[in-house]
mmCIF file of C-alpha atoms in Angstrom:
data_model
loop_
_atom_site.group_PDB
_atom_site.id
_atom_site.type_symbol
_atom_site.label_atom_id
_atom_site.label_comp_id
_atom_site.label_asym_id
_atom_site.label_seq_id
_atom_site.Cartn_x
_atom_site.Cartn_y
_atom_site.Cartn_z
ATOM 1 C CA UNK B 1 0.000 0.000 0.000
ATOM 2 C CA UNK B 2 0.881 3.560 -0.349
ATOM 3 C CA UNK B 3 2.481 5.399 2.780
ATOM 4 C CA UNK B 4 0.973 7.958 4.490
ATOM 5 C CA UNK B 5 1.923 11.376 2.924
ATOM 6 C CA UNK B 6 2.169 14.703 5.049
ATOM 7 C CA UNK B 7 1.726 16.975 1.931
ATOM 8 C CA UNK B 8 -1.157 14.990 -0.031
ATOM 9 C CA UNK B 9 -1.140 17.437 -2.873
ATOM 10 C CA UNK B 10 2.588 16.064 -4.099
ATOM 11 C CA UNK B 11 0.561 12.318 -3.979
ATOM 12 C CA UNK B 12 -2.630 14.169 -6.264
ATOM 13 C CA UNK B 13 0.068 15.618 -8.501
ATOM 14 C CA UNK B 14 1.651 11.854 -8.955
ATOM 15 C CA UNK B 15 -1.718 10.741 -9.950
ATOM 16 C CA UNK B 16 -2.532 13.645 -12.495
ATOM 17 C CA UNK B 17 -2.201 12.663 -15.964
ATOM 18 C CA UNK B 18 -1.939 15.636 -18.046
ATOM 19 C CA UNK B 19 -5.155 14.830 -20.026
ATOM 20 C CA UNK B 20 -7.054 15.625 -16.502
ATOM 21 C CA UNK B 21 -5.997 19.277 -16.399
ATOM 22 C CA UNK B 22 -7.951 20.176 -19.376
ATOM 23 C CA UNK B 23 -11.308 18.661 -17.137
ATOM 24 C CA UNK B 24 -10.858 20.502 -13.908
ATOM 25 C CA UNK B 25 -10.496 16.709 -12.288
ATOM 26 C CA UNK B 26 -7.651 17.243 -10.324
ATOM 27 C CA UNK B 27 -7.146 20.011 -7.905
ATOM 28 C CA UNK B 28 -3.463 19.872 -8.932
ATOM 29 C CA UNK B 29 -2.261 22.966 -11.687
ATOM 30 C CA UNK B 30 0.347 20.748 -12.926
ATOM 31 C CA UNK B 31 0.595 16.946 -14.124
ATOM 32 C CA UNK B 32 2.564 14.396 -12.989
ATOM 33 C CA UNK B 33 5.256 14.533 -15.745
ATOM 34 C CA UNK B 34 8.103 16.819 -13.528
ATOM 35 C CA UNK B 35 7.305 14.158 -10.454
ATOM 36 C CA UNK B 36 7.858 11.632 -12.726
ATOM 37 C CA UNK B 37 11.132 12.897 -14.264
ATOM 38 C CA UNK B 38 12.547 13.175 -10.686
ATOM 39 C CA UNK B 39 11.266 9.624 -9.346
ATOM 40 C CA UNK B 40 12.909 8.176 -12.625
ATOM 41 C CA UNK B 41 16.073 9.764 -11.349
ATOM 42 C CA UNK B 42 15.487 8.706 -7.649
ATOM 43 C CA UNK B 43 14.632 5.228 -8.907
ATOM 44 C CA UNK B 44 17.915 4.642 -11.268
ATOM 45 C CA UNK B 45 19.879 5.442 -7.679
ATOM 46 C CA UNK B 46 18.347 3.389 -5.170
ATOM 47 C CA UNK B 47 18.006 0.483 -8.022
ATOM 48 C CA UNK B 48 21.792 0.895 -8.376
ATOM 49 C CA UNK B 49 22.487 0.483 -4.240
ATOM 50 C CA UNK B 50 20.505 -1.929 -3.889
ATOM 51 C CA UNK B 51 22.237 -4.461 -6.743
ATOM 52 C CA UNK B 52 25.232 -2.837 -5.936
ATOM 53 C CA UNK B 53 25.212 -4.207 -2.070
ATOM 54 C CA UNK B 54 23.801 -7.724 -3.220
ATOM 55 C CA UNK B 55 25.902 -8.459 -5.847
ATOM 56 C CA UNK B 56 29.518 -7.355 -4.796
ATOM 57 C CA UNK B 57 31.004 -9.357 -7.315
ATOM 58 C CA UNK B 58 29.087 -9.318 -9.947
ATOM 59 C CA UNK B 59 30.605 -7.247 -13.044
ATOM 60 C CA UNK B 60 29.228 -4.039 -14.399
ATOM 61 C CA UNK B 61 27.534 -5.497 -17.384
ATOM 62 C CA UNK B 62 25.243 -7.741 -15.404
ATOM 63 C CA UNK B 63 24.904 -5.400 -12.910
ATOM 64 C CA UNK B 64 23.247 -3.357 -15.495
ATOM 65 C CA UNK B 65 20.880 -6.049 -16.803
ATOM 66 C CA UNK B 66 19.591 -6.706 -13.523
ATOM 67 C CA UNK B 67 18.314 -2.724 -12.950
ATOM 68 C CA UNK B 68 17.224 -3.005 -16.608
ATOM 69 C CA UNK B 69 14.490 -5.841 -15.790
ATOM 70 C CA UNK B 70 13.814 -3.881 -12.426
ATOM 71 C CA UNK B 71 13.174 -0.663 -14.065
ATOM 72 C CA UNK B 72 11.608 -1.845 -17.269
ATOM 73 C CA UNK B 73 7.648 -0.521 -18.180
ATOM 74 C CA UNK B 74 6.550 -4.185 -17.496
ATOM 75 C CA UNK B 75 7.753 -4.338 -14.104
ATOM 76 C CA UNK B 76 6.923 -0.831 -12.915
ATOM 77 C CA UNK B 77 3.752 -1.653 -14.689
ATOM 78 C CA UNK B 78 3.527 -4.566 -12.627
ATOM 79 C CA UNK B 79 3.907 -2.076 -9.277
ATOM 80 C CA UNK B 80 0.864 0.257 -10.544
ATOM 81 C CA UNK B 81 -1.168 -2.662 -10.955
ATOM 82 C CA UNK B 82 -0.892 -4.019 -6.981
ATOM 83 C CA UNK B 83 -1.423 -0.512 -6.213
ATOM 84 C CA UNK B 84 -4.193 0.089 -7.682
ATOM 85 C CA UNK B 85 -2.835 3.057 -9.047
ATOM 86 C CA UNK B 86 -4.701 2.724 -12.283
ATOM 87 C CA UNK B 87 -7.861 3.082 -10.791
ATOM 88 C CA UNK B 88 -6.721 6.048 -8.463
ATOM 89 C CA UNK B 89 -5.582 8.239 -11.944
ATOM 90 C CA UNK B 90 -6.727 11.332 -12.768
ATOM 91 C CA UNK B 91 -7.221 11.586 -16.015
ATOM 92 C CA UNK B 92 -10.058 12.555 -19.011
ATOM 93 C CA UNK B 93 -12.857 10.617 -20.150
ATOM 94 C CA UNK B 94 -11.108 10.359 -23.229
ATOM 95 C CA UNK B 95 -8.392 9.283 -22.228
ATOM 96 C CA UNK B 96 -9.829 6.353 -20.017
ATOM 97 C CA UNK B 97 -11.969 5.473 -22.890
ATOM 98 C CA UNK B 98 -8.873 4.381 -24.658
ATOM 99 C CA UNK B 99 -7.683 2.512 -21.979
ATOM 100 C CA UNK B 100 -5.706 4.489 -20.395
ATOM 101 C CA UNK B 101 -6.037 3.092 -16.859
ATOM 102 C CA UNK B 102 -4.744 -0.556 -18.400
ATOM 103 C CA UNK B 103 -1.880 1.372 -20.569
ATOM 104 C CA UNK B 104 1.252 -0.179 -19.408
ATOM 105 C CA UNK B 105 3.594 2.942 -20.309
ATOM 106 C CA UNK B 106 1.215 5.236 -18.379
ATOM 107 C CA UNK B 107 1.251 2.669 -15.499
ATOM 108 C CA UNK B 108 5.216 2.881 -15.219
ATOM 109 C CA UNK B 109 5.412 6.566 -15.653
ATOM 110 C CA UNK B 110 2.794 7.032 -12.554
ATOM 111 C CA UNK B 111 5.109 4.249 -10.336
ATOM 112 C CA UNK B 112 8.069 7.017 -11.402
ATOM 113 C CA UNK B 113 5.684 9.935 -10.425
ATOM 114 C CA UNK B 114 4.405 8.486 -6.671
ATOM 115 C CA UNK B 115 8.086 7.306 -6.227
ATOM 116 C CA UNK B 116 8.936 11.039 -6.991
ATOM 117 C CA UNK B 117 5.906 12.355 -4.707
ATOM 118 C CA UNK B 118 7.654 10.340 -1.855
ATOM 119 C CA UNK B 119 11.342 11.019 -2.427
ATOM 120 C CA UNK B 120 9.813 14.974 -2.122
ATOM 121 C CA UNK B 121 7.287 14.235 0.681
ATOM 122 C CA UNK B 122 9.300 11.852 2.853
ATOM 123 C CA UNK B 123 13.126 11.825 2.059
ATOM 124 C CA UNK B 124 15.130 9.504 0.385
ATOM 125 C CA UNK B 125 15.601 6.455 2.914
ATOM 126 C CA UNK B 126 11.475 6.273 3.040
ATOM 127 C CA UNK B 127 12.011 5.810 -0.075
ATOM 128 C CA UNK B 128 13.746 2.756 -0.515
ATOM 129 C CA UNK B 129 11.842 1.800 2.037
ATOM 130 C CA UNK B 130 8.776 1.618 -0.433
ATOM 131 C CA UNK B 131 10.613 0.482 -3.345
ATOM 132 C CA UNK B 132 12.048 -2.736 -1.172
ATOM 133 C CA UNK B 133 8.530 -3.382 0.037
ATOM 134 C CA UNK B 134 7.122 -3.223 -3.647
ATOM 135 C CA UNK B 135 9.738 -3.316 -6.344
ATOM 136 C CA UNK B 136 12.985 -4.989 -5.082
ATOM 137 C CA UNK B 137 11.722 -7.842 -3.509
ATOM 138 C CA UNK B 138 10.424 -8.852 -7.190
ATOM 139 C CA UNK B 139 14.418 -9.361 -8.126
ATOM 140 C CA UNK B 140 14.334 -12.772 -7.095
ATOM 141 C CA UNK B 141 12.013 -13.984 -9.320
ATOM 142 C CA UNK B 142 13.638 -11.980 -12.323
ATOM 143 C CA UNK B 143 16.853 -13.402 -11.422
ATOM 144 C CA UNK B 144 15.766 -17.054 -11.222
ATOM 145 C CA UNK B 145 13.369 -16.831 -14.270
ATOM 146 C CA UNK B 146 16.117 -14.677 -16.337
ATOM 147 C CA UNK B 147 13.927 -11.871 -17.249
ATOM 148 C CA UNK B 148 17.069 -9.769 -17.040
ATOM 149 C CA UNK B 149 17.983 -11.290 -20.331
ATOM 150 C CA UNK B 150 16.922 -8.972 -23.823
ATOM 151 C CA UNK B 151 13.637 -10.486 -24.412
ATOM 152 C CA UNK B 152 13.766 -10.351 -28.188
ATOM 153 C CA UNK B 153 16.816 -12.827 -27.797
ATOM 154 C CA UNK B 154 15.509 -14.988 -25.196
ATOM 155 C CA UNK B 155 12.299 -15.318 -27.820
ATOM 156 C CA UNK B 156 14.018 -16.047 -30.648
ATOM 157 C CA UNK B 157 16.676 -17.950 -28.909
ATOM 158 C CA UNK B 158 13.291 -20.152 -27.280
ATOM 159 C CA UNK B 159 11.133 -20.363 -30.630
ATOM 160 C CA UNK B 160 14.277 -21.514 -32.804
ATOM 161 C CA UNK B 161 15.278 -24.309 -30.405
ATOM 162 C CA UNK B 162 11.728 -25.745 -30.822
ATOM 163 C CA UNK B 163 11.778 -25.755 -34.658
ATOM 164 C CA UNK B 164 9.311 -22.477 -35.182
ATOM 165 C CA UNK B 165 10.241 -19.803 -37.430
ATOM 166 C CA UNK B 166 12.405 -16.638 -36.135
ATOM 167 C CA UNK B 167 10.053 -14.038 -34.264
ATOM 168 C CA UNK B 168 8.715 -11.187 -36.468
ATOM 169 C CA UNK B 169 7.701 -7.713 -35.037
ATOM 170 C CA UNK B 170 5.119 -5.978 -36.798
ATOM 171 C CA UNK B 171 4.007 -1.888 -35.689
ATOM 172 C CA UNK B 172 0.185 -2.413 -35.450
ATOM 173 C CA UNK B 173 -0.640 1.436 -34.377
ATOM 174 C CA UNK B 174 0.604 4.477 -33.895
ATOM 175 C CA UNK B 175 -0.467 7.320 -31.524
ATOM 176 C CA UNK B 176 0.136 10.192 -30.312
ATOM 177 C CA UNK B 177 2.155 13.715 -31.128
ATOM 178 C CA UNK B 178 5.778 13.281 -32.605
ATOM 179 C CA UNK B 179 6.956 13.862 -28.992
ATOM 180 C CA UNK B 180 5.003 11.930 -27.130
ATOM 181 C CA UNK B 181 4.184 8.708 -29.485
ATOM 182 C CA UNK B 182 3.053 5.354 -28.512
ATOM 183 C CA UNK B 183 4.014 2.408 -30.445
ATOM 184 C CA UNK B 184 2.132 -0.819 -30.653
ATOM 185 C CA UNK B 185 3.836 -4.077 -31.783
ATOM 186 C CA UNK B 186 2.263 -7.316 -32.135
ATOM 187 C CA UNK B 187 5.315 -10.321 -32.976
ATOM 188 C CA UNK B 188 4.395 -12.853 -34.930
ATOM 189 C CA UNK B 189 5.830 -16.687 -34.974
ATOM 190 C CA UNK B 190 5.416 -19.139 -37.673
ATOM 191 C CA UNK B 191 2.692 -16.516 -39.667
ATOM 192 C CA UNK B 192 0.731 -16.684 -35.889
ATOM 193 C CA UNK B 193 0.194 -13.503 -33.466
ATOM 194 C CA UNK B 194 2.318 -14.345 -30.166
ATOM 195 C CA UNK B 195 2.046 -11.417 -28.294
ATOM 196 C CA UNK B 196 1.700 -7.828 -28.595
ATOM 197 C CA UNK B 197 3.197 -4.475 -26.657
ATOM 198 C CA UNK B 198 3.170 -0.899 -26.225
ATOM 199 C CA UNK B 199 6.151 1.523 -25.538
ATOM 200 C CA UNK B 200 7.362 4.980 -26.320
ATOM 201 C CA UNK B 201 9.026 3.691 -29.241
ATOM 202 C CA UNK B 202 9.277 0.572 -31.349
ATOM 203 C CA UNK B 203 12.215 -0.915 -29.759
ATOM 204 C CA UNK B 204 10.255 -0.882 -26.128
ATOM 205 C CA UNK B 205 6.938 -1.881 -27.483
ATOM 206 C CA UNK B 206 9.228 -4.849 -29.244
ATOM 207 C CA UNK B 207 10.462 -5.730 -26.198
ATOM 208 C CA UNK B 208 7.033 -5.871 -23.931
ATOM 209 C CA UNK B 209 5.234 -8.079 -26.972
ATOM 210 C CA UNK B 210 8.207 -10.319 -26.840
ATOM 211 C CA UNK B 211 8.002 -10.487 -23.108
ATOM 212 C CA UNK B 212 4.567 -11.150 -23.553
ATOM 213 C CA UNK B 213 5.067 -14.291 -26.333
ATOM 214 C CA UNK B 214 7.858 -15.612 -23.774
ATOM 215 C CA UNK B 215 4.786 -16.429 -21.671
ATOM 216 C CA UNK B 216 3.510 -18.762 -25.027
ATOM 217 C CA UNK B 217 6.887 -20.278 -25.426
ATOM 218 C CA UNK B 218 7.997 -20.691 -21.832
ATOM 219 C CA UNK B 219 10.582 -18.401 -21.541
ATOM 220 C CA UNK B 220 8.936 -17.152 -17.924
#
């Protein structure tokens, strides 16, 4: 669950999409985009301590694969989703309409927003408080089914050993202004839809449908 804030109007910024403002839904002026650009920040740091202490050994590379799968949309996604964060978003009609609550990217970016809201509300150590109650103590899991590994390659590497075809990734739709686009990809194997994603750009949508065909293969 979330913590307690003292100053609840940094947690109504986190959850005030920018589609809201135009609706008077939100008593916030601003939406959660700066809270999120600071709660990426905040997360890339206490990711990075946090592998950095539990793997003292491990080289830089892997290091760096591990906070990938941590930090990915999927898994952030996966954060928003336990806490109910979809549900608690401010946003337009229009904008729920298209799913928005269910949008994995918009999931992810509101986990970076609250985690923002309480690095600005609470301090820094409360803050890795949260993200070891809720985020970190996912790792094991990712570790033990490799989800740190490049999906694409774990797919193709999966598919291939089983005799199918090699994956192919196919843009399905397109939204959005030229800076702010969403990309959806739907990956096909042996002329058969697999799995499909969404991302800020093709190579991230690529990656969530492949994560998502991984489940159809056994890869997780």
């Amino acid at each position: 669950m979330l913590p307690q804030f003292n100053n609840n109007s940094f947690l109504e910024t986190a959850l005030t999409h920018r589609s809201a403002l135009n609706e008077s839904i939100s008593s916030s002026k601003e939406s959660n985009e700066r809270f999120e650009f600071l709660g990426d920040a905040v997360l890339e740091l206490a990711t990075t301590e946090f592998l950095f202490g539990k793997y003292p050994t491990e080289p830089e590379g892997i290091l760096t694969a591990y906070r990938s799968a941590l930090v990915k949309t999927t898994t952030l996604a996966q954060v928003a989703q336990e806490l109910n964060l979809g549900q608690k978003l401010y946003m337009s009609k229009g904008e729920e309409a298209t799913g928005g609550r269910s949008n994995p990217s918009l999931l992810a970016d509101t986990t970076e927003a609250v985690i923002g809201a309480i690095y600005l509300d609470q301090g820094y150590q409360a803050t890795k408080n949260f993200l070891d109650q809720h985020l970190f103590n996912k790792f094991d899991q990712i570790k033990q089914q490799k989800l740190y590994q490049d999906a694409k390659s774990l797919l193709q590497e999966i598919v291939q050993a089983k005799g199918h075809e090699a994956p192919v990734y196919k843009v399905i739709n397109e939204e959005g202004p030229d800076h702010d686009k969403q990309f959806t990809v739907r990956v096909v194997v042996d002329s058969k839809p697999a799995g499909e994603g969404r991302g800020k750009s093709k190579q991230v949508a690529q990656q969530a449908a492949a994560q998502q065909a991984l489940k159809e293969f056994g890869g997780t």
